[in-house]
Amino acid sequence: MILYTVASAEEIFGNQSGAQDKKVTMKVKGGLVEGVRCEGGLRVERLITTDLKMYLDKRFEIGKILQ
């Protein structure tokens, strides 16, 4: 089944693992970044934007740390 939505899988299906993540959503110029707080800042897990150029921006790659 394919769902075409901006909602995360956790929002649709719930948190199956039962663990509470430290997920946060941060506004950036042009969109939103979802990630997990870590000691270096925010580790990017998801980018939500309509600007296609942002998906090519190395700063917002999955796993990168935003400060």
XYZ file of C-alpha atoms in Angstrom:
67
model
C 0.000 0.000 0.000
C 1.385 3.409 -0.956
C 0.252 6.515 0.902
C 0.932 9.875 -0.753
C 1.009 12.158 2.266
C 3.282 14.559 4.142
C 2.251 12.915 7.424
C 4.912 10.655 8.923
C 4.385 6.931 9.324
C 4.225 7.390 13.120
C 1.347 9.844 12.742
C -0.605 7.416 10.565
C 0.206 4.076 12.187
C 1.303 5.197 15.646
C 4.619 4.507 17.329
C 4.864 0.711 17.068
C 8.055 0.403 19.115
C 6.595 2.093 22.185
C 9.738 4.166 22.664
C 9.417 7.909 22.994
C 11.634 9.629 20.470
C 13.011 13.131 20.890
C 11.625 14.164 17.507
C 11.249 17.843 16.809
C 10.166 19.923 13.839
C 12.204 23.012 13.020
C 11.307 25.800 10.621
C 13.957 26.660 8.075
C 13.821 29.131 5.240
C 11.655 27.442 2.611
C 10.270 24.541 4.603
C 10.370 22.312 7.658
C 12.974 19.856 8.917
C 12.046 16.942 11.162
C 14.743 15.315 13.189
C 15.979 13.947 16.466
C 17.801 16.030 19.066
C 21.367 14.889 19.667
C 24.414 16.357 21.394
C 25.541 18.210 18.260
C 22.159 19.717 17.381
C 19.371 18.229 15.261
C 19.966 15.071 13.173
C 17.876 15.408 10.001
C 15.346 12.642 9.377
C 12.912 14.357 7.037
C 12.573 17.468 4.890
C 9.154 18.922 4.108
C 9.144 21.569 1.380
C 7.743 22.409 -2.022
C 11.072 23.883 -3.151
C 12.766 21.123 -5.128
C 16.185 22.795 -4.814
C 16.119 22.239 -1.052
C 16.180 18.470 -1.606
C 19.533 18.894 -3.385
C 20.975 21.081 -0.609
C 23.687 19.136 1.265
C 22.727 20.801 4.572
C 19.385 18.968 4.655
C 20.574 15.455 3.743
C 19.247 12.628 5.922
C 21.614 12.072 8.834
C 23.271 15.501 8.699
C 23.489 17.516 11.929
C 21.920 21.001 11.964
C 23.160 23.325 14.677
